Coordinates of N, CA and C in Angstrom, one line a residue:
Chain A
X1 N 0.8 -1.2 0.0 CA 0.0 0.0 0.0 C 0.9 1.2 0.0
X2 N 0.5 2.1 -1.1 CA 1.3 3.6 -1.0 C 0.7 4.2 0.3
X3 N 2.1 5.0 0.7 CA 1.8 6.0 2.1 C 0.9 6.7 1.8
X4 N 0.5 7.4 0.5 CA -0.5 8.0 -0.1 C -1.5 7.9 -1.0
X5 N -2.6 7.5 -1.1 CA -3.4 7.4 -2.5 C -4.2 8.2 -2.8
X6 N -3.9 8.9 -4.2 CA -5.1 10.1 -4.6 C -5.6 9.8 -6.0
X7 N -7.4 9.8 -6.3 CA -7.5 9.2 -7.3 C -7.2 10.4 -8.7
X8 N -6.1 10.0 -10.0 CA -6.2 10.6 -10.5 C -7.0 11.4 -11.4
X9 N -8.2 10.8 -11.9 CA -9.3 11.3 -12.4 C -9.2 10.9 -14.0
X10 N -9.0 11.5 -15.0 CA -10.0 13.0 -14.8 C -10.6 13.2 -14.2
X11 N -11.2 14.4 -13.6 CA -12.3 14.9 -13.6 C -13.0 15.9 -14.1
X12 N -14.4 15.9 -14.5 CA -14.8 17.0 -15.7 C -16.1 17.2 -15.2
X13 N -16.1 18.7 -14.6 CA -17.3 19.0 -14.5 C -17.8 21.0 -15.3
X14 N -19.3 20.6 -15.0 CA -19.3 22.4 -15.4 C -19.3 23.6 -14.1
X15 N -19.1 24.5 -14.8 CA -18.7 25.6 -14.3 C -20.0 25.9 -13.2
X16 N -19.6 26.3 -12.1 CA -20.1 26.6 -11.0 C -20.7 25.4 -9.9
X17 N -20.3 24.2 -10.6 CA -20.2 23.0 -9.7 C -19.4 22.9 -8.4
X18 N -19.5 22.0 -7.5 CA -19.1 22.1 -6.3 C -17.6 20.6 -6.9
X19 N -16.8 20.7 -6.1 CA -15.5 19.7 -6.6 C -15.5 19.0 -5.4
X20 N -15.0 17.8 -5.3 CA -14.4 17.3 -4.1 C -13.3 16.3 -4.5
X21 N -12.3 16.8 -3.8 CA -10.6 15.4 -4.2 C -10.6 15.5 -2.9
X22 N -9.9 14.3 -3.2 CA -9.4 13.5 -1.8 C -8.2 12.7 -1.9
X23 N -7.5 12.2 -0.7 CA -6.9 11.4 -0.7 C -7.1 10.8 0.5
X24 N -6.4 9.6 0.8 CA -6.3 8.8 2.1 C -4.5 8.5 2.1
X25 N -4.2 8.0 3.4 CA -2.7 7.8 3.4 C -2.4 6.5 4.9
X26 N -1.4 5.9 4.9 CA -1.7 5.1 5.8 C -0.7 5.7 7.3
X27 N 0.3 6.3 6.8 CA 1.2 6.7 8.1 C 0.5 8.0 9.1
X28 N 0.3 7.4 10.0 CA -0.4 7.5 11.1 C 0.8 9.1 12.1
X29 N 1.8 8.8 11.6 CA 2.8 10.0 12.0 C 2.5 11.1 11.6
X30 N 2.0 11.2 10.4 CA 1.9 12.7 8.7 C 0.6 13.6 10.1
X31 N 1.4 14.8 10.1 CA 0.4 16.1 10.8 C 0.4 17.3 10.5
X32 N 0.6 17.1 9.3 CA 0.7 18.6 8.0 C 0.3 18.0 6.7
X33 N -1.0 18.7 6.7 CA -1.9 18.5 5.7 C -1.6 19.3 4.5
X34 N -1.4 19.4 3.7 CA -1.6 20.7 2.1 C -1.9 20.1 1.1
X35 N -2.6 21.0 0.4 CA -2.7 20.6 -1.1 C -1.8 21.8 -2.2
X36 N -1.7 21.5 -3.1 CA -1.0 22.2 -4.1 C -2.0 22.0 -5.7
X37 N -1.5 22.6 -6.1 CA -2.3 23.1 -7.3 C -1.4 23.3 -8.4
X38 N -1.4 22.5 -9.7 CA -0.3 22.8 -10.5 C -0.5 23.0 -11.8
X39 N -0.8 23.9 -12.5 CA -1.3 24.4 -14.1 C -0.4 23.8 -14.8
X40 N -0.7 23.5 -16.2 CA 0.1 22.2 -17.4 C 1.3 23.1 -17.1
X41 N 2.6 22.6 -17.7 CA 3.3 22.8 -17.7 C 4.4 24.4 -16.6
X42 N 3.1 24.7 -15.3 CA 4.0 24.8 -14.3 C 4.6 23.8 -13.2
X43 N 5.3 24.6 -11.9 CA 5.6 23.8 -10.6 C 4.2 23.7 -10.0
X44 N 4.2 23.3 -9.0 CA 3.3 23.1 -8.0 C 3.2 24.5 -7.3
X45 N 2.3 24.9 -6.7 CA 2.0 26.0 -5.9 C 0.9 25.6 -4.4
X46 N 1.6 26.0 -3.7 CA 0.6 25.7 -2.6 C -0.8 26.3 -2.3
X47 N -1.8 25.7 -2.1 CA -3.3 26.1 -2.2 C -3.8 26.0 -0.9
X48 N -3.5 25.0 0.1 CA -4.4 25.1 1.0 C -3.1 24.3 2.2
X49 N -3.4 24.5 3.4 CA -2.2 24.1 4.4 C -3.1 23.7 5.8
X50 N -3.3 22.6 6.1 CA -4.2 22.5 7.7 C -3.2 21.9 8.3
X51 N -2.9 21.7 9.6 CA -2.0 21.5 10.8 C -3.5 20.0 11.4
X52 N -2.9 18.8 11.7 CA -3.8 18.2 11.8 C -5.2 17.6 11.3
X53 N -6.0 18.3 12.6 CA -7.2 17.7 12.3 C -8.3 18.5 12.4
X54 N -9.4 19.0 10.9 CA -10.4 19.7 11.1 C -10.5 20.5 9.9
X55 N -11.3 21.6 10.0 CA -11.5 22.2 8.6 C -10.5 23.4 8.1
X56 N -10.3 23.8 7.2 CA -9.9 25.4 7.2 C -10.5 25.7 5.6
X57 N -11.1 27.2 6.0 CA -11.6 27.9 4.6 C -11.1 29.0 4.1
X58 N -11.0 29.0 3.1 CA -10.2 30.4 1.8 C -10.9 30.3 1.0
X59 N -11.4 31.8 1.0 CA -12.4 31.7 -0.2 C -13.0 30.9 -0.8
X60 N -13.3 30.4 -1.6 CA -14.2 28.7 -2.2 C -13.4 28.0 -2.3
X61 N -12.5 27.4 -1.0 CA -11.6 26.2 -1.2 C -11.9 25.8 0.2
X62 N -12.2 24.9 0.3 CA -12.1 23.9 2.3 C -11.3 23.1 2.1
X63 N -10.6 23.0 3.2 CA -9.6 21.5 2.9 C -10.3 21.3 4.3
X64 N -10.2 19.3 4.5 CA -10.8 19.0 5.6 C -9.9 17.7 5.8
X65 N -9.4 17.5 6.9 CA -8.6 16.5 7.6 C -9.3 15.8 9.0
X66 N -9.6 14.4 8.5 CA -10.2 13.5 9.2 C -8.9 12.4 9.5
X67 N -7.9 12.7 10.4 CA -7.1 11.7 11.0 C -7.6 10.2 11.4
X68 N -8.8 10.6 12.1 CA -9.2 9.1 12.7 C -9.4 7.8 11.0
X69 N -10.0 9.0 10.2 CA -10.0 7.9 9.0 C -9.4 7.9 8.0
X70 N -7.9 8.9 8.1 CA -6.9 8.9 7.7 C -7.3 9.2 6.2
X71 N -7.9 10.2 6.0 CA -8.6 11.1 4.9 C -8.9 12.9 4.8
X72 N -8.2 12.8 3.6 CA -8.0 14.6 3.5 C -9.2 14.7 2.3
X73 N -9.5 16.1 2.4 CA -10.3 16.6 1.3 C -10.2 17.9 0.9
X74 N -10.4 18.0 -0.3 CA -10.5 19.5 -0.9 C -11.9 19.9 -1.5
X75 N -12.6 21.0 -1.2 CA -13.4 21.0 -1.9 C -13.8 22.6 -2.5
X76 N -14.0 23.0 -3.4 CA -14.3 23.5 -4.5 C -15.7 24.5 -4.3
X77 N -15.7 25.4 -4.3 CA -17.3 26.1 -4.5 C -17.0 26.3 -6.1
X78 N -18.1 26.8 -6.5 CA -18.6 27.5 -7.8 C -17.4 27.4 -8.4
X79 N -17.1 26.1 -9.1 CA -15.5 26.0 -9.7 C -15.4 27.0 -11.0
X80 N -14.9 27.7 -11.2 CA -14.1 28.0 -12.2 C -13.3 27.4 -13.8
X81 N -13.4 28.1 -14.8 CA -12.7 27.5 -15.7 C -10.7 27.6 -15.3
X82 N -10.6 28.6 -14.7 CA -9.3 29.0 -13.9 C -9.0 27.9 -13.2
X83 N -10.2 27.4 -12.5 CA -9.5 26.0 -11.3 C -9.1 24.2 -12.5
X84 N -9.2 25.0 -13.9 CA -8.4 23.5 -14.4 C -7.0 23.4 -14.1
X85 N -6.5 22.3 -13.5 CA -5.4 22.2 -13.3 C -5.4 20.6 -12.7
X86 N -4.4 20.4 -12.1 CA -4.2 19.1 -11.6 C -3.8 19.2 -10.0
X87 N -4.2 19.0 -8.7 CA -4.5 19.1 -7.3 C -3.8 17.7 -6.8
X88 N -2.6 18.4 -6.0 CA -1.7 17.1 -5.4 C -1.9 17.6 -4.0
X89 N -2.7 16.3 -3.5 CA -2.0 16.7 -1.3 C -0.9 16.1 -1.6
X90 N -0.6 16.3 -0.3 CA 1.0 16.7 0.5 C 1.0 16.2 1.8
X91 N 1.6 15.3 2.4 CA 1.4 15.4 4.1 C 2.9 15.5 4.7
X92 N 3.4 15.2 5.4 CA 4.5 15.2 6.1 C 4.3 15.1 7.7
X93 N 5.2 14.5 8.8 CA 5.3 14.7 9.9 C 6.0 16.0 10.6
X94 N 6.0 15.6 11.6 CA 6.6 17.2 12.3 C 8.3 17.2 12.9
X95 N 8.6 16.2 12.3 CA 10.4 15.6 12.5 C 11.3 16.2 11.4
X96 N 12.3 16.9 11.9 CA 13.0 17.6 10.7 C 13.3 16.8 9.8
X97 N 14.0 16.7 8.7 CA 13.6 15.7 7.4 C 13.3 14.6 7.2
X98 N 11.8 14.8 7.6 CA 10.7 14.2 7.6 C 9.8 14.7 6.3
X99 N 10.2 13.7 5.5 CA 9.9 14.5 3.8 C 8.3 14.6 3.4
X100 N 8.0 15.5 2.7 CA 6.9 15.8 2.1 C 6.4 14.3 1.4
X101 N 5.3 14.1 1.6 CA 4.7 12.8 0.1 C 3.7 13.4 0.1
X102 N 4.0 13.4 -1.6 CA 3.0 13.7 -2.3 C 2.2 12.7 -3.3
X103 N 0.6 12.4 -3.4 CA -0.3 12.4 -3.8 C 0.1 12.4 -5.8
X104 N -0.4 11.6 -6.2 CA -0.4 11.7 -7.4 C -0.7 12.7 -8.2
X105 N -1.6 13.2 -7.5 CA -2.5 14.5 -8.6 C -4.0 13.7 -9.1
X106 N -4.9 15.0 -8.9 CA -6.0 14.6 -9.5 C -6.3 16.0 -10.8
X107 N -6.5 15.5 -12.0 CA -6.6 16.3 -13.2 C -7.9 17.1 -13.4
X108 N -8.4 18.0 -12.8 CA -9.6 18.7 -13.0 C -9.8 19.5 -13.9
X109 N -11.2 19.3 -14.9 CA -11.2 20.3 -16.0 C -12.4 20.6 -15.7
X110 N -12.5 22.4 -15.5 CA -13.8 22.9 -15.2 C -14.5 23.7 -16.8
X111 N -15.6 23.1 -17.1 CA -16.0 23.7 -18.6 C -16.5 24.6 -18.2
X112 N -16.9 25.6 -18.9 CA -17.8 26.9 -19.3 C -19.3 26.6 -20.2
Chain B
X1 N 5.0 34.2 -10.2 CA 5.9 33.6 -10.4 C 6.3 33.8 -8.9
X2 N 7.1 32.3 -8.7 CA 7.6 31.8 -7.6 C 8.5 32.4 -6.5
X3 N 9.8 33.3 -7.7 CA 11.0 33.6 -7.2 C 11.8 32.1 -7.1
X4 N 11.8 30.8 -7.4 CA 12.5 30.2 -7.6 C 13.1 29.9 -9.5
X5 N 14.2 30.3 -10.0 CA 14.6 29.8 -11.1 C 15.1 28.7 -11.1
X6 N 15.0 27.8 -12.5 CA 15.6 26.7 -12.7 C 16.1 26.7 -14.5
X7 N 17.3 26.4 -14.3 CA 17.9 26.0 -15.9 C 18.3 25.0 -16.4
X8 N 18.5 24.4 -17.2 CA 17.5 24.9 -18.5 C 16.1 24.7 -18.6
X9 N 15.2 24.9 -19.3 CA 13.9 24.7 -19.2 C 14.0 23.4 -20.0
X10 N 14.4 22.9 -21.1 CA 13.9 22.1 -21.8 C 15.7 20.8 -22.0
X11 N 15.7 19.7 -21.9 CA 17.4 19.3 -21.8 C 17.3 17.9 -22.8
X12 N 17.4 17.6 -23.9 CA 17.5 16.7 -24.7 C 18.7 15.8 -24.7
X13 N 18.7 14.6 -24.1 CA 20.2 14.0 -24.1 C 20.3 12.4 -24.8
X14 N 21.2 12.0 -24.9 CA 21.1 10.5 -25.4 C 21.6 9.7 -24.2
X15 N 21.1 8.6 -23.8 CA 21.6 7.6 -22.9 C 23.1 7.1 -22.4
X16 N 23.2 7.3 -21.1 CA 25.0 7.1 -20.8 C 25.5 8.5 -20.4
X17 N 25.0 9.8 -20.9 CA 25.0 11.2 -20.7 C 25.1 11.6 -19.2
X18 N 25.7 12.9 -19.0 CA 25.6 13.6 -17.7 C 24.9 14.7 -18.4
X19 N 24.3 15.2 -17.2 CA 23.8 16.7 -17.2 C 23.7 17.0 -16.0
X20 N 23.5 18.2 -15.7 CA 23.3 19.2 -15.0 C 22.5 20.3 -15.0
X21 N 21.4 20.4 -13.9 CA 20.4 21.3 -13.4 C 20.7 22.0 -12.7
X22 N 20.1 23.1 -12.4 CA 20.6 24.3 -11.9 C 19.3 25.0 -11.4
X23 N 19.7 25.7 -10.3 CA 18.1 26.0 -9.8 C 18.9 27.4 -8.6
X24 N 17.9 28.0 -8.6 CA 18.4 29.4 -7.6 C 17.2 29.5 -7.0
X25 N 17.0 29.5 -5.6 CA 16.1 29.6 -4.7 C 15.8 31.1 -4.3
X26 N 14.4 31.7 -4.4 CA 13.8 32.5 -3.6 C 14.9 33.1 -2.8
X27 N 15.0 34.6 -3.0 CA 15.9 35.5 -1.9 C 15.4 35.2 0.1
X28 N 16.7 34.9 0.2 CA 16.5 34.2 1.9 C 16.1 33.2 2.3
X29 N 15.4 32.7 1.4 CA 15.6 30.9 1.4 C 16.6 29.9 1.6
X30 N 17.1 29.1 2.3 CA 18.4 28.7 3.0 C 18.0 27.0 2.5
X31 N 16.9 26.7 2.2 CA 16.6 25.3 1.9 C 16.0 24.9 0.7
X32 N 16.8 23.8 0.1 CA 16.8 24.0 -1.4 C 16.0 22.3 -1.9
X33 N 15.4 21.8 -2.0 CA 14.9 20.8 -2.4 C 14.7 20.3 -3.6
X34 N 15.3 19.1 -4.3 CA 15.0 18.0 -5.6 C 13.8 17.4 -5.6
X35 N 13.0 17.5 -6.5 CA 11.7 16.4 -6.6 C 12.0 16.3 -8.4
X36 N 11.6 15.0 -8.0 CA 11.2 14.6 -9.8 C 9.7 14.2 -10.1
X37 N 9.5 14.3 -11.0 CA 7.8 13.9 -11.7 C 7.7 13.6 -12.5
X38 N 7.5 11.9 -12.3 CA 6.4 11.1 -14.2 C 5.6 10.7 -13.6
X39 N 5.0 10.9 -14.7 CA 3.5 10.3 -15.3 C 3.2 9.1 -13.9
X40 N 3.7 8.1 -14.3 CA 3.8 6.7 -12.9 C 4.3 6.9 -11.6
X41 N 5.1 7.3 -11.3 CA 5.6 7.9 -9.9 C 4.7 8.8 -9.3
X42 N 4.5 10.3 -10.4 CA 4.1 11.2 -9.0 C 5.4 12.1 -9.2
X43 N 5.1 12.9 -8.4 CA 5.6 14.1 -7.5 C 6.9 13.4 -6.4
X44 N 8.3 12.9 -6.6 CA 9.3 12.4 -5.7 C 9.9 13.0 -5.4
X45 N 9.8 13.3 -4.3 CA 12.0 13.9 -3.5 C 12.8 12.9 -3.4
X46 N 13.4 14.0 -3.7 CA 15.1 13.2 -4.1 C 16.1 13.3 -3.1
X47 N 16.3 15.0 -2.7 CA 17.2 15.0 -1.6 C 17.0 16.7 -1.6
X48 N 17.5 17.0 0.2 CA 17.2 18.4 0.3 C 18.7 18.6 1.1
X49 N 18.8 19.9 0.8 CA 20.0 20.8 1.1 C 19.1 22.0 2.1
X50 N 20.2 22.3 3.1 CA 19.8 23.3 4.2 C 21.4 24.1 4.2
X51 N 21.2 25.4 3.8 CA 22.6 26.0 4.0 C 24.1 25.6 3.9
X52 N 24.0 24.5 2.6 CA 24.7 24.2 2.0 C 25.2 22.9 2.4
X53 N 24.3 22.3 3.1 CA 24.7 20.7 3.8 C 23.1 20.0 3.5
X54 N 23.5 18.5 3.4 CA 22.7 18.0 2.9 C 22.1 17.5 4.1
X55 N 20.6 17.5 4.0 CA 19.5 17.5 5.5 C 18.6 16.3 5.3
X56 N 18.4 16.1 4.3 CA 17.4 14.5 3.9 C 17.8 14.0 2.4
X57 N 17.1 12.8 2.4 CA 17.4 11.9 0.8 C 16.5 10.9 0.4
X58 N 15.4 11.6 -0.6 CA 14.3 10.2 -0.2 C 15.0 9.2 -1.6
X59 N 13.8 9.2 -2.8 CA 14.1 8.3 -3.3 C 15.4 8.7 -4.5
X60 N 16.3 8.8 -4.2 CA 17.5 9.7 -5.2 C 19.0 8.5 -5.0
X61 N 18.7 8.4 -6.3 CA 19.3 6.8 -7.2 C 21.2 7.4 -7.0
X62 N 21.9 6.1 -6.8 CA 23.2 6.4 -6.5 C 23.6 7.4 -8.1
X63 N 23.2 7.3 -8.8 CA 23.9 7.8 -10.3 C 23.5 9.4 -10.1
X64 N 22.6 9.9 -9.1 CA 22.4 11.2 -9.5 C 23.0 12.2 -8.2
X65 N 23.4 13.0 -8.1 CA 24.3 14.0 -6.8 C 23.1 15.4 -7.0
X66 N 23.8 15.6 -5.8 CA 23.5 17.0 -6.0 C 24.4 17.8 -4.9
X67 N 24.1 19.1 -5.2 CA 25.1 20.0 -4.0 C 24.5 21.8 -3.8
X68 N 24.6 22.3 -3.1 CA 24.1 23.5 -2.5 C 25.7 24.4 -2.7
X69 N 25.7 25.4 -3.1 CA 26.9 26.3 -2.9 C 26.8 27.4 -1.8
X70 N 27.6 28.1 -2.1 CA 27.6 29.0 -0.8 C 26.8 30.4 -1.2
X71 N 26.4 30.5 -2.3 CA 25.2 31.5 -2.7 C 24.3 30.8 -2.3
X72 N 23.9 30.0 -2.4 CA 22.8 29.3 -2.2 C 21.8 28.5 -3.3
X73 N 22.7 28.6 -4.5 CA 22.4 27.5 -5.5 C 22.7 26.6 -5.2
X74 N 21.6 25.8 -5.8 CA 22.2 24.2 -6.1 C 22.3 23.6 -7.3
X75 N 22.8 22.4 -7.5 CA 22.8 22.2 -9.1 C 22.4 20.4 -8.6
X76 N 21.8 19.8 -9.6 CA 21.2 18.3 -9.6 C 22.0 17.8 -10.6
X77 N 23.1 16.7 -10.4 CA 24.0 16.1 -11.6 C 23.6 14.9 -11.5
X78 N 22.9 14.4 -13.0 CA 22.4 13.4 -13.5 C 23.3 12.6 -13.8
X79 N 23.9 10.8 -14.0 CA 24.6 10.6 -14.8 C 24.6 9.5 -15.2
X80 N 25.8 8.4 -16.1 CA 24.8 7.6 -17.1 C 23.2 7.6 -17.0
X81 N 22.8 8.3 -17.7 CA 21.2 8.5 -18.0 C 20.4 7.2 -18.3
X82 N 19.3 6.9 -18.0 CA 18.9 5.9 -18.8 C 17.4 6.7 -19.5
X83 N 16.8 5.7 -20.4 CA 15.7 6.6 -20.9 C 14.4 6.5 -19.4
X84 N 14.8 5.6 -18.8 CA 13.7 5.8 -17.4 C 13.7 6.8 -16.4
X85 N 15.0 8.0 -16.9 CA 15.4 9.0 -15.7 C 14.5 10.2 -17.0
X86 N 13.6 10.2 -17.7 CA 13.1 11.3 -18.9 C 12.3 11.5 -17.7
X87 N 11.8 12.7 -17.3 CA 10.8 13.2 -16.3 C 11.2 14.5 -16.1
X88 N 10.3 15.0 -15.6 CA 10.1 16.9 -15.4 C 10.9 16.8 -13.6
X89 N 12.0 17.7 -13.4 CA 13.0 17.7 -12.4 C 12.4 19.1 -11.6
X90 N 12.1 19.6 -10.5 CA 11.7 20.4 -9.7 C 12.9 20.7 -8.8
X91 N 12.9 22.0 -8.6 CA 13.7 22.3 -7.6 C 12.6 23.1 -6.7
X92 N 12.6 23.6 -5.2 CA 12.3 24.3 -4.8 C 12.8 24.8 -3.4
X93 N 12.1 25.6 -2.7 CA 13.2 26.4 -1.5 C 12.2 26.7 -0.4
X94 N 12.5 26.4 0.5 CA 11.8 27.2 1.8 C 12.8 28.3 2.4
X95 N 12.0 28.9 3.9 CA 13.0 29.7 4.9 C 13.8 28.8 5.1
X96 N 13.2 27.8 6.7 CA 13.4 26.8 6.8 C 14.3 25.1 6.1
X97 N 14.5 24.4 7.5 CA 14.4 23.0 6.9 C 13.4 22.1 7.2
X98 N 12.5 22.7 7.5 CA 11.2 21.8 8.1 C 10.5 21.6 6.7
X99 N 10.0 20.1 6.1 CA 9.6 20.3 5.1 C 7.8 20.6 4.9
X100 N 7.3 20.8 6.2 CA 6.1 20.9 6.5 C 5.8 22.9 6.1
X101 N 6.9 23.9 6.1 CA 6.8 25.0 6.3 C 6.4 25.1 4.3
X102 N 6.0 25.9 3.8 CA 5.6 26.0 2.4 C 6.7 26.1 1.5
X103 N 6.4 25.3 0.5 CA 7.9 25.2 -0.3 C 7.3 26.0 -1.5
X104 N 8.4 26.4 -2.2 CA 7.7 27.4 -3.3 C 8.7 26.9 -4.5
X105 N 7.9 26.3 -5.8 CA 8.6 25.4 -6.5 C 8.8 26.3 -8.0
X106 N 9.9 26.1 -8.5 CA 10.4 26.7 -9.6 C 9.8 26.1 -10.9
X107 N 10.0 26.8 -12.3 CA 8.6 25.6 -13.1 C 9.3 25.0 -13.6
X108 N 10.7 24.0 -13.1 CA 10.8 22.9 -13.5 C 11.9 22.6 -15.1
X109 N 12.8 21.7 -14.7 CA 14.0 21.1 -16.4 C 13.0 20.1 -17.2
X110 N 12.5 20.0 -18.0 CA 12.2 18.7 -18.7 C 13.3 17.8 -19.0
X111 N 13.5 17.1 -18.8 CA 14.4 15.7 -19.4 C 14.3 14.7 -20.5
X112 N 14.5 15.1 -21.3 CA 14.4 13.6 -22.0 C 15.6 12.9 -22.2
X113 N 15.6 11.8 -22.1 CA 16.7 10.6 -22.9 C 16.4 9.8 -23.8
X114 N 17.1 10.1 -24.8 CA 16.9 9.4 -25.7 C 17.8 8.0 -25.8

């Protein structure tokens, strides 16, 4: 089993739909949540960051961290043609190089 | 844009080859990080540099080095290549060595081996 599994998708929906990605991960250590967001041919850029366990909101993005069931989520308001890109969590522990894993990426295309 | 640069953007080589990547981290940034990305892998680290010493090393194959200078570049030296090392090479940088603090990633060498 990967430390991390995120399904890659596609996914294709229309514009002002609600989104949800996820991933699950099995190491029970990881207590730094993020997701990143990465347009064709850029780097990754950080989108969302939670510490543990529970919700956090930025404008029409929630990321939500359920430890007990070892499941992250991102979710999406009124998606955007802007929000096509590809969405990779991230977890890490709290141990100095204690490396980032990252999530495959999930490929979102928002139509108009 | 990030404030992290990386060179060259695009690197065409034939198999058995060395190269060399190049990457300049964000002003004040002290932590310099390798990730690679294909298609099947994902998003990998490779190995991270903190102020010019090396701080971690995930999955980074005996054939490939890297090193931090005393500006605070680093450079990623690939060598005998195979065509299974073709994949998009990331550098990126924090303040920090904690890799939990936000890393801010440069857009990346394409690789191919031919």
């Amino acid at each position: 089993q990967k430390e991390v599994e995120q399904d890659p998708g596609p996914l294709s929906v229309p514009e002002g739909a609600i989104v949800s990605l996820n991933c699950t991960y099995s190491n029970s250590a990881f207590q730094y949540f993020m997701w990143y967001r990465q347009y064709s041919r850029k780097g990754p850029e950080l989108l969302m960051y939670t510490y543990s366990s529970g919700n956090k909101e930025d404008g029409r993005f929630t990321a939500q961290v359920d430890k007990s069931s070892k499941y992250i989520s991102l979710f999406i308001r009124d998606s955007q043609p802007s929000d096509s890109a590809t969405y990779l969590c991230a977890m890490s522990g709290n141990q100095a190089g204690t490396a980032l894993i990252f999530g495959k990426g999930t490929t979102l295309s928002v139509s108009s | 844009d990030s404030g992290v640069t990386q060179t060259p953007k695009h690197l065409i080589t034939a198999t058995g080859q060395r190269v060399t990547l190049r990457c300049s981290p964000r002003s004040g940034d002290l932590s310099v990080y390798w990730y690679q990305q294909s298609l099947d892998q994902g998003l990998q680290f490779l190995i991270q540099y903190y102020n010019g010493e090396e701080r971690a090393k995930g999955n980074i194959l005996e054939r490939f080095s890297a090193q931090q200078f005393p500006d605070l570049h680093s450079e990623l030296n690939l060598s005998s290549l195979e065509l299974g090392d073709s994949a998009l090479y990331f550098c990126a940088s924090s303040v920090t060595n904690l890799f939990y603090n936000e890393q801010f990633f440069g857009p990346g060498t394409r690789l191919t081996v031919l």
